[in-house]
Amino acid sequence: MATAAIIARQADEAKRQHQQGAASGGGEGLRQYYQQTIQDLQLLSRQKHHDLQRLEAQRNDLNGRVRSLKEELQLLQEPGSYVGEVVKVMGKSKVLVKVHPEGKYVVDIDKSIDITKITPSTRVALRNDSYVLHLVLPSKVDPLVNLMKVEKVPDSTYDMIGGLDQQIKEIKEVIELPIKHPELFESLGIAQPKGVLLYGPPGTGKTLLARAVAHHTDCTFIRVSGSELVQKYIGEGSRMVRELFVMAREHAPSIIFMDEIDSIGSARMESGSGNGDSEVQRTMLELLNQLDGFEASNKIKVCLTPC
């Protein structure tokens, strides 16, 4: 009897342990299920948050475009302006402006305009109803001329040039000294040189010498080939020369390096010859006018080299 009772008790204990193990296994599976569900929901929440940030960025971009379009629409709806050129500044609130083809007018200046920024030959905008100067415009320069300006100052130095000690000394006196110390020429009462003509066979250091001058003077370096000034249509070459010097004045002090100058520097022909040299002569005459005309500037130096 005792043995049977012990066996029955052991069987009940084993059954109870089995039931507890089954219950324990079911709880572990339920826990894993909820943990996986929580991880999936967290991943979904992160994705939704990322989508929300992307949509907010798109909304901000669209809002910026809408504001830009509204500003552009507002500008288009505003009345137009007359474009004129300042002839003379007359006091603190009035200027003499030339408006083509109407003539010259003495106009008032808007209070928002800085009078110190207005100089002769400045392009300005006038209101069409009151002729009040309300905007200072940038100079009208051909995009092809803008490309001639070298953005990075050349890193060439005089030490890189060998065998041209006398030429280096002369170009320092003609180009570098007037730019760095113009008061010396003013005290002596002599005019500054306009530029130099570098001549010699190809490969003798003419271009390198011009680059070294631009490096040591810390000037705006504008490089142009004479063949680029030979244009198909009448007046285009001389117009490019004018705009070239306009850009040089805006970024003064400047050095204009003209290579292949012999392409426009031919001997002057008789008028009415009927060939294409007349346009080349116009270009050369405009260059001479800019170098030694009424609006000549001491802050612009020219280096000319033949091909």
Short mmCIF file of C-alpha atoms in Angstrom, two decimals:
data_model
loop_
_atom_site.label_atom_id
_atom_site.label_comp_id
_atom_site.label_asym_id
_atom_site.label_seq_id
_atom_site.Cartn_x
_atom_site.Cartn_y
_atom_site.Cartn_z
CA MET A 1 0.00 0.00 0.00
CA ALA A 2 2.79 2.36 0.91
CA THR A 3 4.58 1.62 -2.32
CA ALA A 4 1.42 2.24 -4.36
CA ALA A 5 0.85 5.55 -2.54
CA ILE A 6 4.42 6.66 -3.26
CA ILE A 7 4.06 5.77 -6.93
CA ALA A 8 0.75 7.66 -7.17
CA ARG A 9 2.28 10.67 -5.45
CA GLN A 10 5.24 10.64 -7.86
CA ALA A 11 2.84 10.41 -10.82
CA ASP A 12 0.85 13.41 -9.57
CA GLU A 13 4.08 15.39 -9.09
CA ALA A 14 5.23 14.55 -12.61
CA LYS A 15 1.84 15.54 -14.02
CA ARG A 16 1.91 18.82 -12.13
CA GLN A 17 5.43 19.58 -13.35
CA HIS A 18 4.34 18.76 -16.90
CA GLN A 19 1.38 21.12 -16.63
CA GLN A 20 3.59 23.85 -15.20
CA GLY A 21 6.08 23.36 -18.03
CA ALA A 22 3.32 23.60 -20.64
CA ALA A 23 1.96 26.75 -19.02
CA SER A 24 5.45 28.18 -18.83
CA GLY A 25 6.07 27.46 -22.52
CA GLY A 26 2.82 29.16 -23.52
CA GLY A 27 3.74 32.35 -21.58
CA GLU A 28 7.15 32.53 -23.26
CA GLY A 29 5.57 32.26 -26.71
CA LEU A 30 3.06 34.98 -25.87
CA ARG A 31 5.86 37.20 -24.63
CA GLN A 32 7.82 36.71 -27.85
CA TYR A 33 4.71 37.49 -29.89
CA TYR A 34 4.13 40.79 -28.12
CA GLN A 35 7.80 41.72 -28.36
CA GLN A 36 7.78 41.12 -32.11
CA THR A 37 4.58 43.13 -32.44
CA ILE A 38 6.13 46.02 -30.52
CA GLN A 39 9.24 45.95 -32.74
CA ASP A 40 7.10 45.98 -35.88
CA LEU A 41 5.09 48.93 -34.58
CA GLN A 42 8.28 50.81 -33.68
CA LEU A 43 9.68 50.20 -37.17
CA LEU A 44 6.42 51.40 -38.69
CA SER A 45 6.53 54.50 -36.48
CA ARG A 46 10.06 55.31 -37.62
CA GLN A 47 9.05 54.92 -41.26
CA LYS A 48 6.06 57.21 -40.74
CA HIS A 49 8.29 59.77 -39.01
CA HIS A 50 10.74 59.62 -41.92
CA ASP A 51 7.89 60.07 -44.40
CA LEU A 52 6.63 63.02 -42.36
CA GLN A 53 10.04 64.71 -42.46
CA ARG A 54 10.26 64.15 -46.23
CA LEU A 55 6.80 65.63 -46.75
CA GLU A 56 7.68 68.63 -44.55
CA ALA A 57 10.81 69.23 -46.64
CA GLN A 58 8.74 69.03 -49.82
CA ARG A 59 6.20 71.41 -48.32
CA ASN A 60 8.90 73.92 -47.40
CA ASP A 61 10.37 73.68 -50.90
CA LEU A 62 6.97 74.22 -52.49
CA ASN A 63 6.28 77.14 -50.16
CA GLY A 64 9.59 78.70 -51.18
CA ARG A 65 8.75 78.28 -54.86
CA VAL A 66 5.32 79.78 -54.28
CA ARG A 67 6.87 82.81 -52.54
CA SER A 68 9.36 83.21 -55.37
CA LEU A 69 6.61 83.02 -57.98
CA LYS A 70 4.51 85.53 -56.04
CA GLU A 71 7.44 87.95 -55.90
CA GLU A 72 8.09 87.46 -59.61
CA LEU A 73 4.39 87.97 -60.36
CA GLN A 74 4.39 91.13 -58.25
CA LEU A 75 7.41 92.45 -60.15
CA LEU A 76 5.74 91.66 -63.47
CA GLN A 77 2.61 93.50 -62.39
CA GLU A 78 4.55 96.60 -61.41
CA PRO A 79 4.79 99.38 -63.99
CA GLY A 80 7.94 99.44 -66.07
CA SER A 81 10.83 101.85 -65.68
CA TYR A 82 12.87 103.98 -68.02
CA VAL A 83 16.55 103.08 -68.32
CA GLY A 84 18.89 106.03 -68.33
CA GLU A 85 22.54 106.94 -67.91
CA VAL A 86 23.82 109.38 -65.33
CA VAL A 87 25.52 112.39 -66.87
CA LYS A 88 26.27 114.43 -63.76
CA VAL A 89 25.50 114.34 -60.04
CA MET A 90 23.89 117.64 -59.04
CA GLY A 91 23.83 117.91 -55.28
CA LYS A 92 22.65 115.35 -52.75
CA SER A 93 19.20 114.66 -54.17
CA LYS A 94 19.30 115.38 -57.89
CA VAL A 95 21.17 114.02 -60.89
CA LEU A 96 21.26 114.78 -64.59
CA VAL A 97 20.19 111.67 -66.50
CA LYS A 98 20.21 110.97 -70.22
CA VAL A 99 17.26 108.89 -71.42
CA HIS A 100 17.41 107.65 -74.98
CA PRO A 101 15.83 108.87 -77.22
CA GLU A 102 13.93 111.48 -75.20
CA GLY A 103 16.82 113.61 -73.95
CA LYS A 104 18.32 114.75 -70.65
CA TYR A 105 16.42 115.34 -67.43
CA VAL A 106 17.22 116.53 -63.93
CA VAL A 107 15.53 113.95 -61.70
CA ASP A 108 15.10 113.32 -57.99
CA ILE A 109 16.70 110.41 -56.15
CA ASP A 110 14.71 107.98 -54.06
CA LYS A 111 15.54 108.02 -50.35
CA SER A 112 16.60 104.36 -50.46
CA ILE A 113 19.40 105.07 -52.96
CA ASP A 114 22.93 105.73 -51.72
CA ILE A 115 24.17 108.82 -53.54
CA THR A 116 27.78 107.65 -53.24
CA LYS A 117 27.03 104.72 -55.57
CA ILE A 118 25.93 107.05 -58.36
CA THR A 119 28.70 108.22 -60.67
CA PRO A 120 28.72 109.46 -64.25
CA SER A 121 27.95 106.71 -66.82
CA THR A 122 26.04 104.67 -64.21
CA ARG A 123 22.94 102.90 -65.59
CA VAL A 124 19.84 103.72 -63.55
CA ALA A 125 16.10 103.03 -63.62
CA LEU A 126 13.51 105.83 -63.49
CA ARG A 127 9.86 105.44 -62.56
CA ASN A 128 7.71 105.97 -65.63
CA ASP A 129 5.19 108.17 -63.82
CA SER A 130 7.43 110.52 -61.81
CA TYR A 131 10.91 110.01 -63.32
CA VAL A 132 12.33 109.41 -59.84
CA LEU A 133 15.58 107.47 -59.78
CA HIS A 134 14.72 104.37 -57.75
CA LEU A 135 17.24 101.73 -58.80
CA VAL A 136 20.92 101.52 -59.73
CA LEU A 137 21.44 98.99 -62.53
CA PRO A 138 24.58 96.98 -63.26
CA SER A 139 26.61 97.83 -66.31
CA LYS A 140 25.49 96.27 -69.54
CA VAL A 141 28.31 93.90 -70.42
CA ASP A 142 28.23 91.13 -73.00
CA PRO A 143 28.41 87.63 -71.42
CA LEU A 144 31.30 86.82 -73.74
CA VAL A 145 33.21 89.76 -72.29
CA ASN A 146 32.48 88.58 -68.74
CA LEU A 147 34.09 85.24 -69.58
CA MET A 148 37.34 87.02 -70.38
CA LYS A 149 37.88 87.95 -66.73
CA VAL A 150 40.18 85.48 -64.99
CA GLU A 151 38.60 84.73 -61.60
CA LYS A 152 41.73 83.28 -59.99
CA VAL A 153 44.80 85.48 -59.85
CA PRO A 154 47.73 83.77 -61.62
CA ASP A 155 50.30 82.26 -59.28
CA SER A 156 53.27 83.05 -61.53
CA THR A 157 56.14 85.05 -60.02
CA TYR A 158 59.15 86.89 -61.36
CA ASP A 159 61.38 84.11 -60.00
CA MET A 160 59.94 81.76 -62.62
CA ILE A 161 61.23 83.96 -65.44
CA GLY A 162 64.85 83.56 -66.46
CA GLY A 163 66.98 85.73 -68.70
CA LEU A 164 64.58 88.70 -68.73
CA ASP A 165 65.92 90.79 -65.87
CA GLN A 166 65.93 94.02 -67.89
CA GLN A 167 62.39 93.40 -69.17
CA ILE A 168 61.15 92.63 -65.65
CA LYS A 169 62.66 95.89 -64.39
CA GLU A 170 61.01 97.89 -67.18
CA ILE A 171 57.59 96.31 -66.78
CA LYS A 172 57.73 96.95 -63.03
CA GLU A 173 58.31 100.64 -63.73
CA VAL A 174 55.55 100.85 -66.33
CA ILE A 175 52.82 98.64 -64.82
CA GLU A 176 53.51 97.77 -61.19
CA LEU A 177 54.84 101.09 -59.90
CA PRO A 178 51.92 103.28 -61.14
CA ILE A 179 49.38 100.91 -59.58
CA LYS A 180 51.08 100.54 -56.21
CA HIS A 181 52.45 104.09 -55.87
CA PRO A 182 50.49 106.53 -58.07
CA GLU A 183 51.46 109.40 -55.75
CA LEU A 184 55.00 109.30 -57.15
CA PHE A 185 53.77 110.25 -60.61
CA GLU A 186 51.46 112.92 -59.19
CA SER A 187 54.27 114.50 -57.19
CA LEU A 188 56.49 114.59 -60.29
CA GLY A 189 53.66 115.90 -62.46
CA ILE A 190 54.05 113.27 -65.17
CA ALA A 191 51.41 111.11 -66.80
CA GLN A 192 51.30 107.42 -66.06
CA PRO A 193 52.06 104.98 -68.89
CA LYS A 194 48.98 103.34 -70.40
CA GLY A 195 50.59 99.96 -70.97
CA VAL A 196 53.31 98.03 -72.73
CA LEU A 197 53.78 96.16 -75.99
CA LEU A 198 55.60 92.88 -75.44
CA TYR A 199 57.17 91.59 -78.63
CA GLY A 200 59.36 88.64 -79.49
CA PRO A 201 59.25 85.13 -80.96
CA PRO A 202 56.79 82.60 -79.51
CA GLY A 203 57.92 80.94 -76.29
CA THR A 204 60.09 83.78 -74.98
CA GLY A 205 58.00 84.46 -71.86
CA LYS A 206 55.64 87.24 -72.92
CA THR A 207 52.52 85.64 -71.45
CA LEU A 208 54.38 84.47 -68.34
CA LEU A 209 55.62 88.02 -67.78
CA ALA A 210 52.07 89.39 -67.94
CA ARG A 211 50.84 86.71 -65.51
CA ALA A 212 53.63 87.56 -63.07
CA VAL A 213 52.70 91.25 -63.17
CA ALA A 214 49.07 90.41 -62.37
CA HIS A 215 50.20 88.23 -59.45
CA HIS A 216 52.47 90.84 -57.87
CA THR A 217 50.07 93.75 -58.31
CA ASP A 218 47.01 91.83 -57.05
CA CYS A 219 44.89 93.19 -59.89
CA THR A 220 41.96 91.87 -61.84
CA PHE A 221 43.45 89.98 -64.77
CA ILE A 222 41.45 90.12 -68.01
CA ARG A 223 42.71 88.05 -70.90
CA VAL A 224 41.43 88.51 -74.43
CA SER A 225 42.63 87.35 -77.80
CA GLY A 226 42.67 89.84 -80.65
CA SER A 227 40.96 87.32 -82.91
CA GLU A 228 37.94 87.33 -80.55
CA LEU A 229 37.45 91.02 -81.31
CA VAL A 230 37.19 90.38 -85.05
CA GLN A 231 33.43 90.01 -85.47
CA LYS A 232 31.21 89.32 -88.42
CA TYR A 233 28.86 92.27 -88.06
CA ILE A 234 29.75 95.95 -88.28
CA GLY A 235 30.33 97.59 -84.91
CA GLU A 236 30.43 94.38 -82.85
CA GLY A 237 34.20 94.43 -82.36
CA SER A 238 34.29 98.04 -81.17
CA ARG A 239 31.31 97.38 -78.88
CA MET A 240 33.16 94.47 -77.25
CA VAL A 241 36.19 96.72 -76.69
CA ARG A 242 34.00 99.34 -74.97
CA GLU A 243 32.35 96.75 -72.73
CA LEU A 244 35.76 95.23 -71.99
CA PHE A 245 36.98 98.53 -70.58
CA VAL A 246 33.69 99.08 -68.74
CA MET A 247 34.24 95.78 -66.93
CA ALA A 248 37.87 96.72 -66.26
CA ARG A 249 36.78 100.02 -64.66
CA GLU A 250 34.27 98.23 -62.44
CA HIS A 251 36.97 95.84 -61.17
CA ALA A 252 39.83 98.35 -61.10
CA PRO A 253 42.74 98.19 -60.70
CA SER A 254 42.85 95.90 -63.72
CA ILE A 255 45.33 94.56 -66.22
CA ILE A 256 44.05 93.74 -69.71
CA PHE A 257 46.25 91.23 -71.49
CA MET A 258 45.58 91.24 -75.24
CA ASP A 259 47.21 88.43 -77.16
CA GLU A 260 47.41 88.30 -80.97
CA ILE A 261 47.04 92.07 -81.16
CA ASP A 262 48.30 92.01 -84.75
CA SER A 263 44.95 90.53 -85.81
CA ILE A 264 43.37 93.98 -85.30
CA GLY A 265 46.51 96.12 -85.43
CA SER A 266 47.00 96.18 -89.19
CA ALA A 267 48.08 99.27 -91.11
CA ARG A 268 45.33 101.83 -91.67
CA MET A 269 43.74 101.56 -95.11
CA GLU A 270 42.11 104.25 -97.17
CA SER A 271 38.40 104.78 -96.56
CA GLY A 272 36.09 103.26 -99.13
CA SER A 273 38.46 100.42 -100.00
CA GLY A 274 35.50 98.04 -99.82
CA ASN A 275 37.24 95.18 -98.03
CA GLY A 276 36.77 93.73 -94.56
CA ASP A 277 39.68 95.69 -93.07
CA SER A 278 37.40 98.65 -92.32
CA GLU A 279 35.74 96.81 -89.45
CA VAL A 280 39.15 95.81 -88.05
CA GLN A 281 40.17 99.47 -88.20
CA ARG A 282 37.07 100.48 -86.25
CA THR A 283 37.98 98.00 -83.54
CA MET A 284 41.54 99.30 -83.34
CA LEU A 285 40.39 102.93 -83.26
CA GLU A 286 38.03 102.13 -80.39
CA LEU A 287 40.93 100.51 -78.53
CA LEU A 288 43.05 103.63 -79.04
CA ASN A 289 40.15 105.79 -77.90
CA GLN A 290 39.76 103.78 -74.70
CA LEU A 291 43.49 103.94 -74.01
CA ASP A 292 43.88 107.68 -74.56
CA GLY A 293 40.40 109.15 -74.86
CA PHE A 294 38.30 111.40 -72.66
CA GLU A 295 37.49 108.60 -70.20
CA ALA A 296 40.98 107.15 -69.86
CA SER A 297 41.72 105.64 -66.45
CA ASN A 298 45.04 105.36 -64.68
CA LYS A 299 43.84 102.22 -62.90
CA ILE A 300 43.70 100.20 -66.12
CA LYS A 301 46.91 98.94 -67.68
CA VAL A 302 47.17 97.12 -70.99
CA CYS A 303 49.70 94.50 -72.05
CA LEU A 304 49.73 93.83 -75.80
CA THR A 305 51.53 90.94 -77.47
CA PRO A 306 51.62 89.80 -81.10
CA CYS A 307 51.02 86.18 -81.97
#
